[in-house]
Coordinates of C-alpha atoms and ligand atoms in Angstrom, one line a residue:
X1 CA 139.0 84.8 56.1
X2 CA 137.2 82.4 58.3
X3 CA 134.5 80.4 57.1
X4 CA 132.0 77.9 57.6
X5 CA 132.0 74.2 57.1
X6 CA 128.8 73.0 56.8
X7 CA 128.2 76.3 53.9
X8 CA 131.6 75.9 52.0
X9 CA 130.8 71.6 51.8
X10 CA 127.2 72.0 50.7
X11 CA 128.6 74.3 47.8
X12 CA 131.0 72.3 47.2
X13 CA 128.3 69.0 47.2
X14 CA 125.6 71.5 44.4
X15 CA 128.8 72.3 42.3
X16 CA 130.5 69.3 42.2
X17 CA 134.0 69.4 43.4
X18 CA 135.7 68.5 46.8
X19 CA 137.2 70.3 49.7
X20 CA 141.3 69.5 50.6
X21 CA 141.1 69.0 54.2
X22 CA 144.8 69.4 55.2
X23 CA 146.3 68.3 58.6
X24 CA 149.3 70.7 59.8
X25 CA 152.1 69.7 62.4
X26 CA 154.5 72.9 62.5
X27 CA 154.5 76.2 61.6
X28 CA 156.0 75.3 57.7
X29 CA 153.3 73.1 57.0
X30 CA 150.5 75.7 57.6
X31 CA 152.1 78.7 55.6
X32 CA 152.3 76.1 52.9
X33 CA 148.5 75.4 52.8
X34 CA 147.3 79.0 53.6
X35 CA 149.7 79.9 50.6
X36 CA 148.2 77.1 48.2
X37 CA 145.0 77.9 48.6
X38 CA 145.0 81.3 48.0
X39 CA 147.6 80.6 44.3
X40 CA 145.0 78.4 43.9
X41 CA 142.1 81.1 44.5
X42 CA 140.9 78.0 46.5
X43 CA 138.8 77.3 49.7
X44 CA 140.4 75.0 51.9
X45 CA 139.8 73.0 55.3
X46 CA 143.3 74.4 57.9
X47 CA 143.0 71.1 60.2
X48 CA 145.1 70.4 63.4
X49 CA 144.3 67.1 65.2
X50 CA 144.2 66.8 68.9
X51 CA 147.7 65.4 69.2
X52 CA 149.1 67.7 66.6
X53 CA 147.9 70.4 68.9
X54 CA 149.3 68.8 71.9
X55 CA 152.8 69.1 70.4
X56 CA 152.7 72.2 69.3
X57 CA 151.3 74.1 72.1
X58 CA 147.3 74.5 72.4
X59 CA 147.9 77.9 72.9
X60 CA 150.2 78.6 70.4
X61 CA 147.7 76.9 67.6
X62 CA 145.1 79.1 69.0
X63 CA 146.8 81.8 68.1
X64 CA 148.5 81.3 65.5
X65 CA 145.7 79.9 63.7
X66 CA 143.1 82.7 64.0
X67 CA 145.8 84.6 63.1
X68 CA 146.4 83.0 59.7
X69 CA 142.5 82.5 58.9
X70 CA 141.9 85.8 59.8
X71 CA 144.7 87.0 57.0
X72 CA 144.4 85.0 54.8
X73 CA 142.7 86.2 51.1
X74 CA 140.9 83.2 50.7
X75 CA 137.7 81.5 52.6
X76 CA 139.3 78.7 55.3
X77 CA 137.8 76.4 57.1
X78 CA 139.6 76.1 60.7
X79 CA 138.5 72.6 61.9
X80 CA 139.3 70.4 65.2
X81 CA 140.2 66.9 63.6
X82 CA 140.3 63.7 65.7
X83 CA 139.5 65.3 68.8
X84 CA 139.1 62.2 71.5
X85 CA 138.8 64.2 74.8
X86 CA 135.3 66.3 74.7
X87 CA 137.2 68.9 76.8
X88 CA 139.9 69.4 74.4
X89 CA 136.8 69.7 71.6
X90 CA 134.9 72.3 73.7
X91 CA 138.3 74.8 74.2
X92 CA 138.6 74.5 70.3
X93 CA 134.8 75.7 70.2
X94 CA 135.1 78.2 72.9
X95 CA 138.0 79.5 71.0
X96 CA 136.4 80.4 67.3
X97 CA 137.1 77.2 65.3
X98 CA 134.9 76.9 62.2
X99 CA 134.2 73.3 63.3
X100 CA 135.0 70.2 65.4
X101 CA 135.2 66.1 64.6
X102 CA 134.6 64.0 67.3
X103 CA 136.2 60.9 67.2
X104 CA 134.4 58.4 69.1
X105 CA 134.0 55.5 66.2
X106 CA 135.8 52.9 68.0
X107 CA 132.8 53.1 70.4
X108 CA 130.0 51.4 70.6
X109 CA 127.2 52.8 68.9
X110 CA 125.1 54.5 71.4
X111 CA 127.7 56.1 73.3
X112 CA 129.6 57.6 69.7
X113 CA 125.6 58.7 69.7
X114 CA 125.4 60.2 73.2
X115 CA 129.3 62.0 72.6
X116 CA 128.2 63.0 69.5
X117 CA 125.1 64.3 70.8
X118 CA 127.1 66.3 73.6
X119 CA 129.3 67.8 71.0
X120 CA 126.4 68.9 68.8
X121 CA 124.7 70.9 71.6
X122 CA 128.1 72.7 73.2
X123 CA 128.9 73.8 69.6
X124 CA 125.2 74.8 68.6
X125 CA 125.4 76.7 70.7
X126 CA 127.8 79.1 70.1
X127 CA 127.4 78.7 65.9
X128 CA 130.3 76.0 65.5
X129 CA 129.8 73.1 63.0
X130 CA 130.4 69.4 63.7
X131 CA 131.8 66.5 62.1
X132 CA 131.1 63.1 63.3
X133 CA 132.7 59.7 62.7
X134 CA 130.3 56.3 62.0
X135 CA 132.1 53.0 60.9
X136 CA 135.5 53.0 61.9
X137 CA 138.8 54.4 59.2
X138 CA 141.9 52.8 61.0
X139 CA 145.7 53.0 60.7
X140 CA 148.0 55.2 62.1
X141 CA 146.8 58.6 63.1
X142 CA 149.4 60.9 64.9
X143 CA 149.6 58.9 68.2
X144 CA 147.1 56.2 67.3
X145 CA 147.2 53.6 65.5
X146 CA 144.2 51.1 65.4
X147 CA 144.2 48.1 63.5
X148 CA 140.8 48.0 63.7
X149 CA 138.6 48.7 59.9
X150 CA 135.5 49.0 59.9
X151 CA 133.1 49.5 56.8
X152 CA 130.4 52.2 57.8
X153 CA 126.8 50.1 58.0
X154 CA 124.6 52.2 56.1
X155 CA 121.5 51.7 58.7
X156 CA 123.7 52.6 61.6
X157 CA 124.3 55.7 59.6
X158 CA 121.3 56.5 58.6
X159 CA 120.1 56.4 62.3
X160 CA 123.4 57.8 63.5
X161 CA 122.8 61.0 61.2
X162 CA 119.2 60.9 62.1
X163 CA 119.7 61.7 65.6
X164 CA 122.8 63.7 65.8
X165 CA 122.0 65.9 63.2
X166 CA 125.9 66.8 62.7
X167 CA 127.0 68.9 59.9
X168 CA 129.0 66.3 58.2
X169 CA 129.5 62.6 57.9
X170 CA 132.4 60.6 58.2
X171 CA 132.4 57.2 56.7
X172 CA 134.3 54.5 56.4
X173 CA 134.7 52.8 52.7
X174 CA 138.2 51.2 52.2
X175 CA 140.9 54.3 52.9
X176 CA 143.0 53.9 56.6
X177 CA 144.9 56.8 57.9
X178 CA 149.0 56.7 57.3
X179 CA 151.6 55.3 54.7
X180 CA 150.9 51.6 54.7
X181 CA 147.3 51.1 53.5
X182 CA 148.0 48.1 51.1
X183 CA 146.3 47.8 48.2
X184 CA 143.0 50.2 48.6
X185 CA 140.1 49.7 47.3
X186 CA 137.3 52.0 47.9
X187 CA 133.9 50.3 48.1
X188 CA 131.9 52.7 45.6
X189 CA 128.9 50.9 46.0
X190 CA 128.6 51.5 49.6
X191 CA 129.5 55.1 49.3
X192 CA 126.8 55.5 46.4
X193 CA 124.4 53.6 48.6
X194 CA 125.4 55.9 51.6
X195 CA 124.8 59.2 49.5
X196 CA 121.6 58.1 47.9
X197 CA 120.3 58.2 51.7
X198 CA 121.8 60.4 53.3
X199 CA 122.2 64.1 52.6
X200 CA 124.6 64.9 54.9
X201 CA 127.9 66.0 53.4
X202 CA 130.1 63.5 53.4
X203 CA 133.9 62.9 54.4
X204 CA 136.6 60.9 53.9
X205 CA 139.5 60.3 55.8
X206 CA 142.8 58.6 55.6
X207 CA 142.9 59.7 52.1
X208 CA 147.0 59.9 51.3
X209 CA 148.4 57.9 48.8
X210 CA 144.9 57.2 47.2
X211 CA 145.2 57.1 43.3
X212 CA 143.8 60.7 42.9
X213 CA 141.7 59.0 40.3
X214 CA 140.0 56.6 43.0
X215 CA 139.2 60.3 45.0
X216 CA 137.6 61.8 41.8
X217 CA 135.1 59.2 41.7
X218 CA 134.5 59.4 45.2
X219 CA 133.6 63.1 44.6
X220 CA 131.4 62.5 41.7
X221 CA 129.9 59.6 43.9
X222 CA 128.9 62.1 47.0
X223 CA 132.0 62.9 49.1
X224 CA 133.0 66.6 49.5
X225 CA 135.5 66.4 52.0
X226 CA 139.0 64.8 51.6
X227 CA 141.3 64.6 54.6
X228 CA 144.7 64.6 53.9
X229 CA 147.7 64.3 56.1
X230 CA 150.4 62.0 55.6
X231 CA 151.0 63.3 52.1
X232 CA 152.4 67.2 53.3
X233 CA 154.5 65.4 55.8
X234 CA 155.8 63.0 53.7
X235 CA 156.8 66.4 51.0
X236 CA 157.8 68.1 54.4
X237 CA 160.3 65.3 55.3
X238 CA 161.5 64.7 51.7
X239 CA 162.5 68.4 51.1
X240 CA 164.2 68.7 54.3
X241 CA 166.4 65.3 53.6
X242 CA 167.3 66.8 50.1
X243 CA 168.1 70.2 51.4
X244 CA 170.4 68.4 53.6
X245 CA 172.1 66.5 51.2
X246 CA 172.5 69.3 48.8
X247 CA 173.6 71.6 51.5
X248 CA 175.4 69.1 54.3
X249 CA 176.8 72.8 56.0
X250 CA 173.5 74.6 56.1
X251 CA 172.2 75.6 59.7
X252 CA 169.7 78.7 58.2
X253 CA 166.3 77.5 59.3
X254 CA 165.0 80.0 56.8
X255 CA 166.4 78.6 54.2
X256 CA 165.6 75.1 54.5
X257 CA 162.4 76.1 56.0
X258 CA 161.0 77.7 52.9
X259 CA 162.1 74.9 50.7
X260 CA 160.4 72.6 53.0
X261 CA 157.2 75.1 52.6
X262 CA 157.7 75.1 48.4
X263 CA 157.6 71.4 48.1
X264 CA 154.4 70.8 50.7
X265 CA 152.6 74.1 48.7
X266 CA 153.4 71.6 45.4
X267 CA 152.3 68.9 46.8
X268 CA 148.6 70.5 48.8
X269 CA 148.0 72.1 44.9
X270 CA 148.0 68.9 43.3
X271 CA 145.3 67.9 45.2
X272 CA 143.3 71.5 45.1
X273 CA 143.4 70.9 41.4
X274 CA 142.2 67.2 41.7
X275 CA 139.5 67.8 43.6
X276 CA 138.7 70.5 41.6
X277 CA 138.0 73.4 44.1
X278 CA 140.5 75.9 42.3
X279 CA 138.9 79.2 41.6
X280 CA 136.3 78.1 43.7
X281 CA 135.7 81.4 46.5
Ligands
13P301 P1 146.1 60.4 55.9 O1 147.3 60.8 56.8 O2 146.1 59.0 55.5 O3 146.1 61.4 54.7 O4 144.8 60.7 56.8 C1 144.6 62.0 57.3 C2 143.2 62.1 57.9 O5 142.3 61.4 57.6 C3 143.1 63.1 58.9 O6 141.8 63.2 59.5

């Protein structure tokens, strides 16, 4: 069943755990996290990002997402990630997403403010929930990659939060989106400082590959979203090459399709369990 953001993160913020914000690219890769959550009697965030969208049809995603939230047996979260083009962001709202992210952090300030604020009002509107980015999480994101980083200035988010009143905060404390992040190393302080002022969930992004350790103490630090992409393709393509070598004949998409779906559902309840939302409808 559909559900809301802002309601599911604040729950999730009183009771301490984190939502898995997952990031799907193909049909495999969203049966896989619909069908974790619900073995893991789990809410869950079902994101597509802009491009992600773009190559898979927007009106496919449309309906085959609505169609999947509205079967499924546990509460889901069906959220616009990354969107770039405000037009793109308002067909999303017009057509029943939970909520939208804007992604206009590469910005400067007052214009991420005035998109933001352009967002807000469209979804308001018509009772859709918006994330916002402030500080800047780069690396490679489907079709961008920015080599830009920049730590999230706690004034500028104060203020930013202040007057955009979004539903949730994205920050940037030492994650970057993709496979090569070097060594990371989370800035706690900042993100305590961050949630000591601002009560605002907040989200984090780029979140693959962190020690799942370093993401449990950013939960018990304040952050109650935790996007995750890279990882479920990174299961998705490793199934898929072993099938292949297993089974050099094989041509039965099933087949290989549902392997492909076991090993990202193993690898999406790893991190349900880590961020401790199982049981948590
Ligand atoms: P990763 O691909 O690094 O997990 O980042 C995903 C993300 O933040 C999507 O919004």
């Amino acid at each position: 069943m559909k559900t809301s953001l802002k309601m599911q993160l604040l729950k999730a913020k009183k009771e301490g755990y984190a939502l898995a914000a997952f990031n799907f690219d193909n049909l495999e890769m969203m049966k896989a996290i619909i069908e974790a959550a619900e073995e893991e009697n789990s809410p869950v965030v079902l994101m597509v990002t802009e491009s992600a969208a773009k190559y898979m049809g927007l009106d496919y995603v449309f309906a085959l997402t609505l169609t999947a939230v509205n079967n499924a047996k546990v509460p889901i979260v069906l959220h616009w990630d990354h969107g770039f083009d405000i037009s793109l962001i308002k067909k999303a709202i017009d057509h029943g997403f939970s909520s939208v992210m804007l992604d206009s952090s590469l910005k400067p300030f007052d214009e991420n403010i005035k998109e933001t604020l352009e967002v807000v009002n469209y979804a308001k509107n018509k009772g859709v929930e918006v994330e916002s980015e402030i500080g800047h999480v780069g690396g490679k994101e489907d079709d961008r990659n920015s080599k830009a980083n920049g730590y999230t200035n706690v004034n500028q988010a104060i203020e930013f939060n202040n007057l955009t009143k979004i539903d949730a905060l994205a920050i940037a404390i030492g994650t970057s989106h993709g496979l090569f992040k070097g060594e990371v190393k989370l800035q706690f302080d900042l993100l305590k400082e961050i949630a000591a002022k601002i009560k605002t969930p907040l989200v984090l992004h780029g979140s693959s590959q962190v020690p799942l350790k370093d993401l449990q103490q950013a939960i018990k630090l304040g952050i109650t979203k935790i996007n995750i992409g890279t990882d479920l393709k990174i299961a998705c393509s490793n199934a898929l090459r072993q099938w292949f070598n297993e089974n050099p004949n094989d041509f039965d998409a099933r087949k290989y399709g549902r392997f492909a779906i076991e090993a990202i559902k193993k690898e999406a309840i790893k991190k349900i369990r880590a961020f401790g939302s199982s049981n948590k409808v």
